[in-house]
Amino acid sequence: MMEDTDPDLSPSPSDQNSSSPSLSVCSSPSLSLPSTPSSSSCPAPGPAPSGTPPLGVISEGPGELSLVIDAEVAQRACQEVLQKVRGGGQPALSVTIVKPAQIQIREVEDDPGSVKSARRRQRHNPSKQSWLLRLFESKLFDVSMAISYLHNSKEPGVQAYIGNRLFSFPHDDVDFYLPQLLNMYIHMDEDVGDAIKPYVVHRCRQSISFSLQCAWLLGAYSSDMHISTQRHSRGTKLRKLILSDELKPAGARARRDPLALTPFCPAVSGSGEHGLSPSKRTHQRSKSDATVSISLSSNLKRTASNPKVESSQDEDSSSSSDSLEFETGPPVRLAPQREFIKSLMGIGKRLATLPTKEQKTQRLISELSLLNHKLPARVWLPTAAFDHHVVRVPHTQAVVLNSKDKAPYLIYVEVLECENFETSSVPIRIPENRIRSTRSVENLPDCGMTAEQRAGSFSTVPNYDNDDEAWSVDDIGELQVELPELHTNSCDNISQFSVDSITSLESKEPVFIAAGDIRRRLSEQLAQTPTTFKRDPEDPSAVALKEPWEEKVRRIREGSPYGHLPNWRLLSVIVKCGDDLRQELLAFQVLQQLQSIWEQERVPLWIKPYKILVLSADSGMIEPVVNAVSLHQVKKHSQLSLLDYFLQEHGSPTTEAFLSAQRNFVQSCAGYSLICYLLQVKDRHNGNILLDAEGHIIHIDFGFILSSSPKNLGFETSAFKLTTEFVDVMGGPDGDMFNYYKMLMLQGLIAARKHMDRVLQIVEIMQQGSQLPCFHGSSTMRGLKERFHMSLTEEQLQLLVDQLVDGSMRSLTTKLYDGFQYLTNGIM
Amino acid sequence: MSQVEKRAGLLRRTSSSKKPLKEKVVLMYDEIFKEDPAKNNPRFWDELFLMKVNLEYLESKLESVDGEEVQRIQDNINSLFHHCVQALGEEHQIKVVNALQTLCALFRGVHQKNKSASGFDIINMLMGFDKAEQRMKDLMERLDSLLCGDGSESLKSLCLKLLLCLVTVTDNISQNTILEYVMINSIFEAILQILSDVSSRGQHGYDAVVLLALLVNYRKYESVNPYIVKLSIVDDEPTLDGMGMVVHQALTEYNRQYKDKEEENQGGFFSTLTSMVGSMFIADADEKLSVQTNEAILLALYEAVHLNRNFITVLAQVHVYFSLLWFYLCVCCTVMNNPELPLDPNLQTSNLLITFLKYASIVMQDTKDEHRLNSARLCLIILTCIAEDQYADAFLHDDNMNFRVNLHRMPMRHRKKAVDKNIPSRPLVCAVLDLMVEFIVTHMMKDFPMDLYLRCVQIIHKLLCYQKKCRIRLHYTWRELWSALINLLKFLLSNETTLLAKHNIFHLALLVVNLFNMFITYGDTFLPTSNSYDELYYEIVRMHQVFDNLYCMVLRVSTNTGQWKEAASKVTHALVNVRAIINHFNPKIESYAAVNHISQLSEEQVLEVVRSNYDTLTLKLQDGLDQFERYSEQPKEAAFFKELVRSISLNVRKNVSLNTLSQDVLLKEFSTIS
């Protein structure tokens, strides 16, 4: 349908009308509104084929009018808009033409200042007019573009079109831009909000996790508003609506809706057609909906002694859970997860009051053990990539992280993967000490030969399958079967040895062993235990983070009563309380965008965006980077230079292991150097740079980016952190790897420059209404844009990279800053 | 215990208010002992339970009845019992209270009277054989519904007292035949319910736990005790937690009292002196009493740990003194905006195990007294059970669960009192090992507690076995343990003759030597550093004389014919590696000294010699070093527990008789209600 429309049909009339100011058209809502999905179904059932379920719902309940939309309806609405644009609505058309023009200019000139004048110029160019339509319809039109148009377009028609178009994008793609969408919803004008809202509401109905995500983000991004306006702002209202759990799946709601009788519909929908924004409308209605139903039911009963009680009784018959939430506070659907998050935050707050790390750790462990009593429940970690239920928090594994006054902490969470956490049933609780029941059997395959030999030598593998298990007293002897040896392959003699004591019972010949062997095995084993850090009560996280992830998973799985289940998974999360993670989220988005750009352009730069969950303006969760410790911890615990540490961990410089670690190091250094430069990431002390087991560096803590920097006497003036230690690992400033590093940076910068818009857009939208320090000042965006150096040729760029690298290498301030950090925070 | 004394104790309260006129209730009691009271007054029984009970009189009356009279009035007593049971079902709570108290008096009076009589005679006298089963069934059902209902708390408390009274009427619980009916009509569920509920736990938890501990010990070894069966399969966490809490609180209270007393005594030199002198004269009755009461709690802890595997988790359950608001609970109520509870940042988190270890360290300080010896033994038995349990071992060794445990250490001449404050936070197993080392060092006395030493060494052995098997490298100062063990051997040697008269010292010596063998042959699997292995050799070489002497001794004994021949020869075999080490390194060290012209080698130098001479040393692998005999209560410990339960019974009976009967408060409560 859309493809066969002839683009040449529309432009000519628009020319005549273009003299009339397009602004006036924008302000007249009557013309632009028909494009909103609500009106598409409201004025005429004609265009909508009868019998489609969503429409049925809509006509049944007035509350659904603007809320229930699926992709099909949206698609139709889009067509309608375009039809209008193409056909009769001439003024609207003239407006839409403006847009492609603008894009043209941006591509050519890259000068935001001249857009307006350029627009005027371009407006008279008829050949451009259909571009927007073509673009919108083309396969190339992705979420990124949609968001960009939504943000830049001043035309309600376009905004509404994109609002509808959102329905047709894959959820995951839109989810990436959720912060942008919501920030626009909160801080931009009503039309944008109206365009976005149906989509958000629709998704909220579908998914609990999306609902909560929205609620959290709305709360966080509304917080910068003045307190008085905040309370009445759209964002706050939508947040309340979501949290009130009005937004149930449409099916559940429809059952109740017949109570709200039709006489109210025309009034509401009528007012919606003109003037009233959909957002206001729905909100009011959802309120009135409730009251209406209450008053009605009481009327029907005619025993209105206590209407409220009456109504709740009445509703009990239809759906008991619905009635609950009117009277009592917390809605049921979202409650468990909200409470789960809340108690995690509560723990963080209480930890902050304790003076020493040791006390914090103990308290953390004990609080989490209490938390365990309430698990499993329908709760999940929002940072995870798959659906699951949290079943247990292995409380003894939790650690308090290093922080001077806050108390962020890292917890591991055992989850059971499931189809869908909203519908799958919550796993039943298994008592803590039922670990042993099936584990021994479970582990046999893992242990491979040794285990079997062992089992053979003991001749009896205890069988715990029956209920007698609770009766049998536990035997330490069983452990032999259960314990898969850590180092079976590398030191077979030991594992055989521990069997010896038993086998030798059978063969009566005396067995002799050399004392030297015992001593040697001891030191070998100690050396082999992959360099753990020594436990330090002041730095409990170091040990926990150093342990290889796989090993930790195995260990925790062994100790867990749920470990035998095939869908058992281990996740981890850092809970931050008292920290604003909105900047982190922004950085994460930028990183992820750059990562996909580099991937697309096939530049082997390596970065690791870690997931951020913003819960409010001062709390959130972070997905920890596994198998990584900070450079500070590396240096403190190993007492080695970085290069020596690499040699210790990966082997001598000619080995495969070292070379690949080195390559990883270089690729990640290049990636993060560019990021640091582009985003002006500051506060780059060694505590904020991680080193993973494969040699990658990973920058964390994006608390100081763009326009903000720590107030520290103007240290860190260099573009990024490149110490001589780093260069040493790369093989010195004359080595091939160092050249490779510079080459990667150049390629990375060129690639990033090519897709600059995709990066800029993320930042620009978030700047709206934000008080975040990273947007401080007026030149944030300009500065960022300038750092992409659009105007330079590639040769010039290469020079620039050389300069940046040289400057950073020679930078005294980096060294000074590390010294400063060492003095003030004890970070090496 | 003389009856006179006891009755005096009972009468003390009322004796002052004794009136010349007999109370009405007394007259009514008299009537019961004469003829069928209901004959003249059909409402007799109704009225009786409205009267305030005179326990003393009723009990003494029952006791004073002689042989023939018994036959005559048995029907009346049966009838009294019957009506008591019926009155328990009354709505009128005063009647219930009076009936409970009357039952108490009945049980006690009849038993007092017939100490030598068989249980069947007693049952016959109380209820009559033919009706006994039905009566007891009714009684237990009534008690059960009273305990589980939402009636008055004081009423529940009285029910528990009655049950405690019933359970402890005989010195030997297993001879209390009436309990057979308590076995059939179980009140186990009622006890659990009390323990699982927070508020009822607070008020009746102690009694409930003691009652349970006693019931579990009824004919433990002879028949199937349903309470044992049921206790061993409880897996309800709140209930087990509740039980742990009760024990935890009782032990904490004891520890606190002890600490207060200790601090009192540490006022200064003069006060210590006076208190020392004072304590020579005044037997500290109060303290003794508290130790005894805790035996019951300790027994409960033991039974829980021994019988119920799920209870082990409770041991490590950290008690933090506030409650988390939680989503299950607050879905339907509006607890959401609870204000955050005030927090004491200095609050040390504690758990049952830590409290227990502290308690054990206090009790073990002085084992001269019989009760304390029993307590110490029971503590060690509990620790044995814990050390054998894999889950318990797992959290004992958990590197992430570090605690500071302030163990009490006996003040001794040759060492200063350790500064409590600097104890590092370590895995709990360190505290257990510390406790064992502390015990070993402080109990080398003439009246040698051989049994405790054996348990102690076995606990260490079990822990080492776990560490070896799980390859846990505990960062513990093993040296302290080694030197304590060597000193123990030294003590055994120097007191050989006196000790041999009473004990088989070779068994203990064998266990100690085998601990060393564990370190020598399996040190690679659990020692924390390679240096610690060198230090082990250093310590053995340094103290070689002790081992030499021991070898001489056991060789001597094993070559003579005598009762110890076998035992001693085992030790000679066990010593083979230790001797190999000594014989290997001593010449090396001497020649090193000679070559370098040093008369006294420093530790570092010796370690150097040790390190460079491992390779020429061959050791023999001994059998079964990492095997141990599992703890089993029967038959070895049966006698101990019988005695223990007997002493607990006596104690509980004494306390119940003192406390229960002052129910004025209770009566007041109900009189105002009704």
Short mmCIF file of C-alpha atoms in Angstrom, two decimals, chain A residues 233-583:
data_model
loop_
_atom_site.label_atom_id
_atom_site.label_comp_id
_atom_site.label_asym_id
_atom_site.label_seq_id
_atom_site.Cartn_x
_atom_site.Cartn_y
_atom_site.Cartn_z
CA SER A 233 4.51 16.97 35.69
CA ARG A 234 3.54 14.47 33.11
CA GLY A 235 6.38 12.19 34.05
CA THR A 236 5.29 11.98 37.64
CA LYS A 237 1.74 11.34 36.64
CA LEU A 238 2.65 8.59 34.25
CA ARG A 239 4.88 7.10 36.90
CA LYS A 240 2.05 7.09 39.36
CA LEU A 241 -0.22 5.55 36.83
CA ILE A 242 2.23 2.77 36.20
CA LEU A 243 2.92 2.14 39.84
CA SER A 244 -0.74 2.16 40.70
CA ASP A 245 -0.86 -0.88 38.51
CA GLU A 246 -3.76 0.41 36.50
CA LEU A 247 -1.95 -0.75 33.45
CA LYS A 248 -2.82 -4.36 33.52
CA PRO A 249 -2.87 -6.55 30.49
CA ALA A 250 -5.85 -5.51 28.48
CA GLY A 251 -7.65 -8.79 28.86
CA ALA A 252 -7.78 -8.59 32.60
CA ARG A 253 -9.05 -5.09 32.47
CA ALA A 254 -11.75 -5.63 29.95
CA ARG A 255 -13.48 -7.95 32.30
CA ARG A 256 -14.02 -5.19 34.71
CA ASP A 257 -14.81 -2.50 32.31
CA PRO A 258 -18.45 -3.21 31.63
CA LEU A 259 -19.08 -1.67 34.99
CA ALA A 260 -18.16 1.69 33.65
CA LEU A 261 -21.19 2.48 31.62
CA THR A 262 -21.30 4.02 28.24
CA PRO A 263 -22.78 7.40 29.10
CA PHE A 264 -19.37 8.48 30.18
CA CYS A 265 -17.69 7.49 27.03
CA PRO A 266 -18.75 10.16 24.63
CA ALA A 267 -17.88 12.90 27.01
CA VAL A 268 -14.47 11.60 27.57
CA SER A 269 -13.60 10.62 24.09
CA GLY A 270 -15.13 13.74 22.75
CA SER A 271 -13.00 15.90 24.88
CA GLY A 272 -10.09 13.83 23.83
CA GLU A 273 -10.54 14.64 20.25
CA HIS A 274 -9.94 18.27 20.78
CA GLY A 275 -7.68 20.15 23.02
CA LEU A 276 -6.99 17.60 25.69
CA SER A 277 -3.79 15.78 25.36
CA PRO A 278 -4.08 12.03 25.43
CA SER A 279 -1.87 11.78 28.43
CA LYS A 280 -4.06 14.02 30.52
CA ARG A 281 -7.06 12.34 29.23
CA THR A 282 -6.05 8.84 30.07
CA HIS A 283 -4.92 9.76 33.43
CA GLN A 284 -8.08 11.52 34.36
CA ARG A 285 -10.03 8.76 32.97
CA SER A 286 -8.31 6.06 34.73
CA LYS A 287 -9.19 7.89 37.85
CA SER A 288 -12.74 8.55 36.91
CA ASP A 289 -13.00 5.03 35.74
CA ALA A 290 -12.48 3.80 39.20
CA THR A 291 -14.86 6.20 40.82
CA VAL A 292 -17.44 5.62 38.22
CA SER A 293 -17.42 1.96 38.71
CA ILE A 294 -17.66 2.40 42.41
CA SER A 295 -20.55 4.78 42.36
CA LEU A 296 -22.31 2.79 39.76
CA SER A 297 -22.13 -0.43 41.52
CA SER A 298 -23.39 1.14 44.66
CA ASN A 299 -26.26 2.62 42.75
CA LEU A 300 -27.10 -0.66 41.31
CA LYS A 301 -27.21 -2.24 44.65
CA ARG A 302 -29.25 0.54 46.12
CA THR A 303 -28.06 -0.26 49.55
CA ALA A 304 -25.53 2.45 49.62
CA SER A 305 -24.72 2.35 53.27
CA ASN A 306 -21.06 2.11 52.50
CA PRO A 307 -20.42 2.47 48.84
CA LYS A 308 -16.79 1.60 49.06
CA VAL A 309 -17.32 -1.68 50.73
CA GLU A 310 -20.15 -2.36 48.40
CA SER A 311 -18.08 -1.79 45.38
CA SER A 312 -15.22 -3.86 46.53
CA GLN A 313 -17.56 -6.70 47.20
CA ASP A 314 -19.01 -6.27 43.84
CA GLU A 315 -15.68 -6.39 42.20
CA ASP A 316 -14.62 -9.31 44.22
CA SER A 317 -16.91 -11.37 42.15
CA SER A 318 -15.23 -10.37 38.93
CA SER A 319 -11.62 -10.32 40.01
CA SER A 320 -10.49 -10.32 43.55
CA SER A 321 -7.07 -8.91 43.01
CA ASP A 322 -8.38 -5.86 41.31
CA SER A 323 -10.50 -4.83 44.21
CA LEU A 324 -7.59 -5.11 46.53
CA GLU A 325 -5.56 -2.42 45.03
CA PHE A 326 -8.20 0.22 45.25
CA GLU A 327 -8.38 0.08 48.95
CA THR A 328 -4.92 -1.01 49.99
CA GLY A 329 -1.72 0.56 48.92
CA PRO A 330 0.68 -1.67 47.09
CA PRO A 331 -0.51 -3.18 43.87
CA VAL A 332 0.03 -6.85 43.65
CA ARG A 333 1.50 -7.20 40.23
CA LEU A 334 4.56 -5.06 40.79
CA ALA A 335 4.84 -5.44 44.53
CA PRO A 336 7.27 -8.32 44.96
CA GLN A 337 9.87 -6.87 42.68
CA ARG A 338 9.51 -3.40 44.12
CA GLU A 339 9.88 -4.73 47.61
CA PHE A 340 12.86 -6.80 46.61
CA ILE A 341 14.60 -3.77 45.19
CA LYS A 342 13.54 -1.74 48.14
CA SER A 343 15.02 -4.12 50.64
CA LEU A 344 18.27 -4.21 48.70
CA MET A 345 18.36 -0.44 48.88
CA GLY A 346 17.47 -0.52 52.55
CA ILE A 347 20.44 -2.74 53.21
CA GLY A 348 22.67 -0.27 51.40
CA LYS A 349 21.39 2.59 53.48
CA ARG A 350 21.89 0.78 56.71
CA LEU A 351 25.35 -0.37 55.74
CA ALA A 352 26.37 3.21 55.19
CA THR A 353 25.84 3.91 58.87
CA LEU A 354 28.41 1.37 59.96
CA PRO A 355 31.95 2.58 60.50
CA THR A 356 34.20 -0.30 59.46
CA LYS A 357 34.27 -2.52 56.44
CA GLU A 358 34.26 -5.56 58.60
CA GLN A 359 31.06 -4.56 60.32
CA LYS A 360 29.56 -3.71 57.00
CA THR A 361 30.44 -7.10 55.63
CA GLN A 362 29.00 -8.92 58.59
CA ARG A 363 25.86 -6.90 58.53
CA LEU A 364 25.49 -7.40 54.83
CA ILE A 365 25.77 -11.14 55.19
CA SER A 366 23.27 -11.31 57.99
CA GLU A 367 20.78 -9.07 56.25
CA LEU A 368 21.01 -11.10 53.11
CA SER A 369 20.48 -14.31 55.01
CA LEU A 370 17.22 -12.85 56.22
CA LEU A 371 16.36 -11.91 52.70
CA ASN A 372 16.85 -15.53 51.75
CA HIS A 373 13.96 -16.55 53.92
CA LYS A 374 11.61 -14.81 51.55
CA LEU A 375 12.98 -16.34 48.42
CA PRO A 376 12.19 -17.72 45.92
CA ALA A 377 9.68 -15.16 44.79
CA ARG A 378 8.54 -13.55 41.60
CA VAL A 379 11.49 -11.26 41.58
CA TRP A 380 14.31 -10.92 39.11
CA LEU A 381 17.44 -8.98 38.38
CA PRO A 382 16.69 -6.38 35.74
CA THR A 383 20.26 -6.43 34.54
CA ALA A 384 20.02 -10.00 33.37
CA ALA A 385 19.56 -10.89 29.77
CA PHE A 386 17.11 -13.75 30.25
CA ASP A 387 13.90 -14.37 32.13
CA HIS A 388 14.34 -15.90 35.53
CA HIS A 389 13.20 -16.04 39.12
CA VAL A 390 15.54 -15.28 41.94
CA VAL A 391 15.69 -18.28 44.22
CA ARG A 392 18.51 -17.58 46.61
CA VAL A 393 21.14 -15.06 47.49
CA PRO A 394 24.27 -16.92 48.57
CA HIS A 395 24.73 -14.46 51.36
CA THR A 396 28.18 -15.47 52.43
CA GLN A 397 29.53 -14.58 49.01
CA ALA A 398 28.43 -10.98 49.11
CA VAL A 399 31.08 -8.35 49.51
CA VAL A 400 31.18 -4.72 50.37
CA LEU A 401 32.99 -2.72 47.73
CA ASN A 402 35.60 -0.09 48.28
CA SER A 403 34.08 3.28 48.74
CA LYS A 404 34.88 6.01 51.16
CA ASP A 405 31.50 7.03 52.46
CA LYS A 406 28.87 5.13 50.55
CA ALA A 407 28.34 1.44 50.84
CA PRO A 408 27.97 -0.11 47.45
CA TYR A 409 27.98 -3.85 47.63
CA LEU A 410 28.20 -6.78 45.31
CA ILE A 411 25.85 -9.69 45.63
CA TYR A 412 25.62 -12.92 43.77
CA VAL A 413 22.17 -14.12 42.99
CA GLU A 414 21.08 -17.62 42.17
CA VAL A 415 18.30 -17.69 39.67
CA LEU A 416 16.36 -20.29 37.79
CA GLU A 417 15.93 -19.50 34.18
CA CYS A 418 12.35 -19.69 33.02
CA GLU A 419 10.24 -19.08 29.97
CA ASN A 420 8.64 -15.96 31.22
CA PHE A 421 8.93 -14.65 34.72
CA GLU A 422 5.45 -13.23 34.67
CA THR A 423 3.68 -16.43 33.80
CA SER A 424 6.00 -19.25 34.80
CA SER A 425 5.36 -20.50 38.27
CA VAL A 426 7.69 -19.45 41.02
CA PRO A 427 9.99 -22.29 42.06
CA ILE A 428 9.29 -23.86 45.40
CA ARG A 429 11.61 -23.28 48.25
CA ILE A 430 14.22 -25.86 49.03
CA PRO A 431 15.59 -25.67 52.55
CA GLU A 432 19.16 -24.59 52.86
CA ASN A 433 20.53 -27.86 54.09
CA ARG A 434 19.08 -30.01 51.39
CA ILE A 435 22.15 -29.37 49.38
CA ARG A 436 23.52 -32.78 49.59
CA SER A 437 20.57 -34.67 48.34
CA THR A 438 21.33 -34.89 44.70
CA ARG A 439 24.59 -33.16 44.42
CA SER A 440 26.87 -36.09 44.69
CA VAL A 441 25.20 -37.78 41.81
CA GLU A 442 25.09 -34.58 39.86
CA ASN A 443 28.79 -34.01 40.05
CA LEU A 444 29.95 -37.36 38.93
CA PRO A 445 30.13 -36.55 35.24
CA ASP A 446 31.98 -33.34 35.98
CA CYS A 447 34.71 -35.10 37.80
CA GLY A 448 35.30 -37.38 34.90
CA MET A 449 37.68 -40.24 35.38
CA THR A 450 38.98 -39.28 38.72
CA ALA A 451 35.59 -39.22 40.22
CA GLU A 452 34.80 -42.60 38.88
CA GLN A 453 38.01 -44.06 40.06
CA ARG A 454 37.29 -42.60 43.36
CA ALA A 455 33.81 -43.81 43.53
CA GLY A 456 35.16 -47.18 42.61
CA SER A 457 37.64 -47.16 45.36
CA PHE A 458 34.94 -46.43 47.86
CA SER A 459 32.66 -48.91 46.26
CA THR A 460 29.58 -47.22 47.66
CA VAL A 461 28.17 -44.07 46.28
CA PRO A 462 25.55 -43.00 48.74
CA ASN A 463 22.17 -42.91 47.17
CA TYR A 464 20.11 -40.06 48.46
CA ASP A 465 17.24 -40.28 46.15
CA ASN A 466 14.74 -41.35 48.72
CA ASP A 467 13.34 -39.38 51.57
CA ASP A 468 15.50 -41.19 54.01
CA GLU A 469 18.09 -38.64 53.17
CA ALA A 470 16.84 -36.48 55.98
CA TRP A 471 17.46 -39.32 58.30
CA SER A 472 20.87 -40.38 57.34
CA VAL A 473 23.48 -38.64 59.32
CA ASP A 474 25.89 -36.84 57.18
CA ASP A 475 29.26 -38.27 56.60
CA ILE A 476 32.36 -36.39 55.84
CA GLY A 477 33.44 -39.40 53.86
CA GLU A 478 30.87 -38.59 51.22
CA LEU A 479 32.77 -35.53 50.34
CA GLN A 480 35.25 -37.51 48.47
CA VAL A 481 32.72 -38.24 45.84
CA GLU A 482 31.19 -34.85 45.89
CA LEU A 483 34.26 -32.79 45.59
CA PRO A 484 35.43 -32.35 42.08
CA GLU A 485 39.09 -31.69 42.42
CA LEU A 486 40.24 -28.28 41.49
CA HIS A 487 43.44 -29.36 39.91
CA THR A 488 42.85 -32.87 38.87
CA ASN A 489 44.60 -32.75 35.58
CA SER A 490 47.62 -30.79 36.64
CA CYS A 491 48.53 -32.76 39.69
CA ASP A 492 47.26 -36.22 39.34
CA ASN A 493 49.64 -37.54 41.88
CA ILE A 494 47.86 -35.66 44.59
CA SER A 495 44.44 -36.79 43.81
CA GLN A 496 45.64 -40.32 43.60
CA PHE A 497 47.40 -39.78 46.78
CA SER A 498 44.38 -38.86 48.78
CA VAL A 499 42.80 -42.06 47.63
CA ASP A 500 45.87 -43.93 48.76
CA SER A 501 45.14 -43.92 52.39
CA ILE A 502 42.11 -46.01 51.76
CA THR A 503 43.37 -48.24 49.05
CA SER A 504 46.44 -49.06 51.03
CA LEU A 505 44.15 -50.71 53.51
CA GLU A 506 43.62 -53.42 50.99
CA SER A 507 47.17 -53.97 49.94
CA LYS A 508 49.03 -54.63 53.10
CA GLU A 509 52.41 -53.74 51.72
CA PRO A 510 53.78 -50.65 53.29
CA VAL A 511 53.70 -47.59 51.10
CA PHE A 512 56.58 -45.22 51.29
CA ILE A 513 56.53 -41.60 50.35
CA ALA A 514 59.20 -39.01 50.18
CA ALA A 515 58.87 -36.05 52.51
CA GLY A 516 60.29 -33.95 49.73
CA ASP A 517 57.34 -34.85 47.54
CA ILE A 518 54.86 -33.72 50.12
CA ARG A 519 56.65 -30.46 50.56
CA ARG A 520 56.93 -29.96 46.81
CA ARG A 521 53.28 -30.70 46.24
CA LEU A 522 52.39 -28.25 48.90
CA SER A 523 54.32 -25.43 47.32
CA GLU A 524 53.22 -26.44 43.82
CA GLN A 525 49.63 -26.46 44.82
CA LEU A 526 49.92 -23.15 46.53
CA ALA A 527 51.54 -21.70 43.46
CA GLN A 528 48.90 -23.21 41.29
CA THR A 529 45.89 -22.01 43.12
CA PRO A 530 45.47 -19.34 40.51
CA THR A 531 47.05 -16.47 42.35
CA THR A 532 44.42 -15.50 44.77
CA PHE A 533 44.83 -12.32 46.67
CA LYS A 534 45.26 -12.51 50.35
CA ARG A 535 42.17 -11.81 52.35
CA ASP A 536 42.14 -8.33 53.69
CA PRO A 537 39.32 -7.23 55.96
CA GLU A 538 39.72 -3.73 54.63
CA ASP A 539 39.37 -4.82 51.06
CA PRO A 540 37.06 -7.79 51.03
CA SER A 541 36.08 -7.38 47.43
CA ALA A 542 39.56 -8.04 46.06
CA VAL A 543 39.47 -11.74 46.84
CA ALA A 544 35.93 -12.15 45.67
CA LEU A 545 36.58 -10.44 42.38
CA LYS A 546 39.82 -12.22 41.70
CA GLU A 547 38.28 -15.65 41.82
CA PRO A 548 37.56 -16.77 38.28
CA TRP A 549 33.89 -16.54 37.51
CA GLU A 550 33.51 -20.14 36.36
CA GLU A 551 35.07 -21.35 39.54
CA LYS A 552 32.83 -19.19 41.63
CA VAL A 553 29.80 -20.42 39.79
CA ARG A 554 30.85 -23.99 40.32
CA ARG A 555 31.56 -23.41 43.98
CA ILE A 556 28.31 -21.65 44.66
CA ARG A 557 26.37 -24.17 42.67
CA GLU A 558 27.81 -26.90 44.77
CA GLY A 559 26.77 -25.18 47.92
CA SER A 560 23.31 -24.34 46.78
CA PRO A 561 20.21 -26.38 47.41
CA TYR A 562 19.04 -25.35 43.95
CA GLY A 563 22.33 -26.18 42.29
CA HIS A 564 21.17 -29.47 40.88
CA LEU A 565 18.45 -27.88 38.78
CA PRO A 566 19.40 -27.69 35.12
CA ASN A 567 18.15 -24.14 34.70
CA TRP A 568 20.18 -22.85 37.62
CA ARG A 569 22.23 -19.74 36.81
CA LEU A 570 24.36 -17.39 38.79
CA LEU A 571 24.15 -13.68 38.34
CA SER A 572 25.80 -10.87 40.15
CA VAL A 573 24.92 -7.28 40.66
CA ILE A 574 26.35 -4.25 42.37
CA VAL A 575 23.84 -2.39 44.44
CA LYS A 576 24.53 1.28 44.71
CA CYS A 577 22.71 3.38 47.15
CA GLY A 578 23.29 7.07 47.34
CA ASP A 579 24.84 7.32 43.90
CA ASP A 580 23.34 8.87 40.83
CA LEU A 581 23.70 6.40 38.02
CA ARG A 582 22.09 8.49 35.30
CA GLN A 583 25.45 9.53 33.94
#
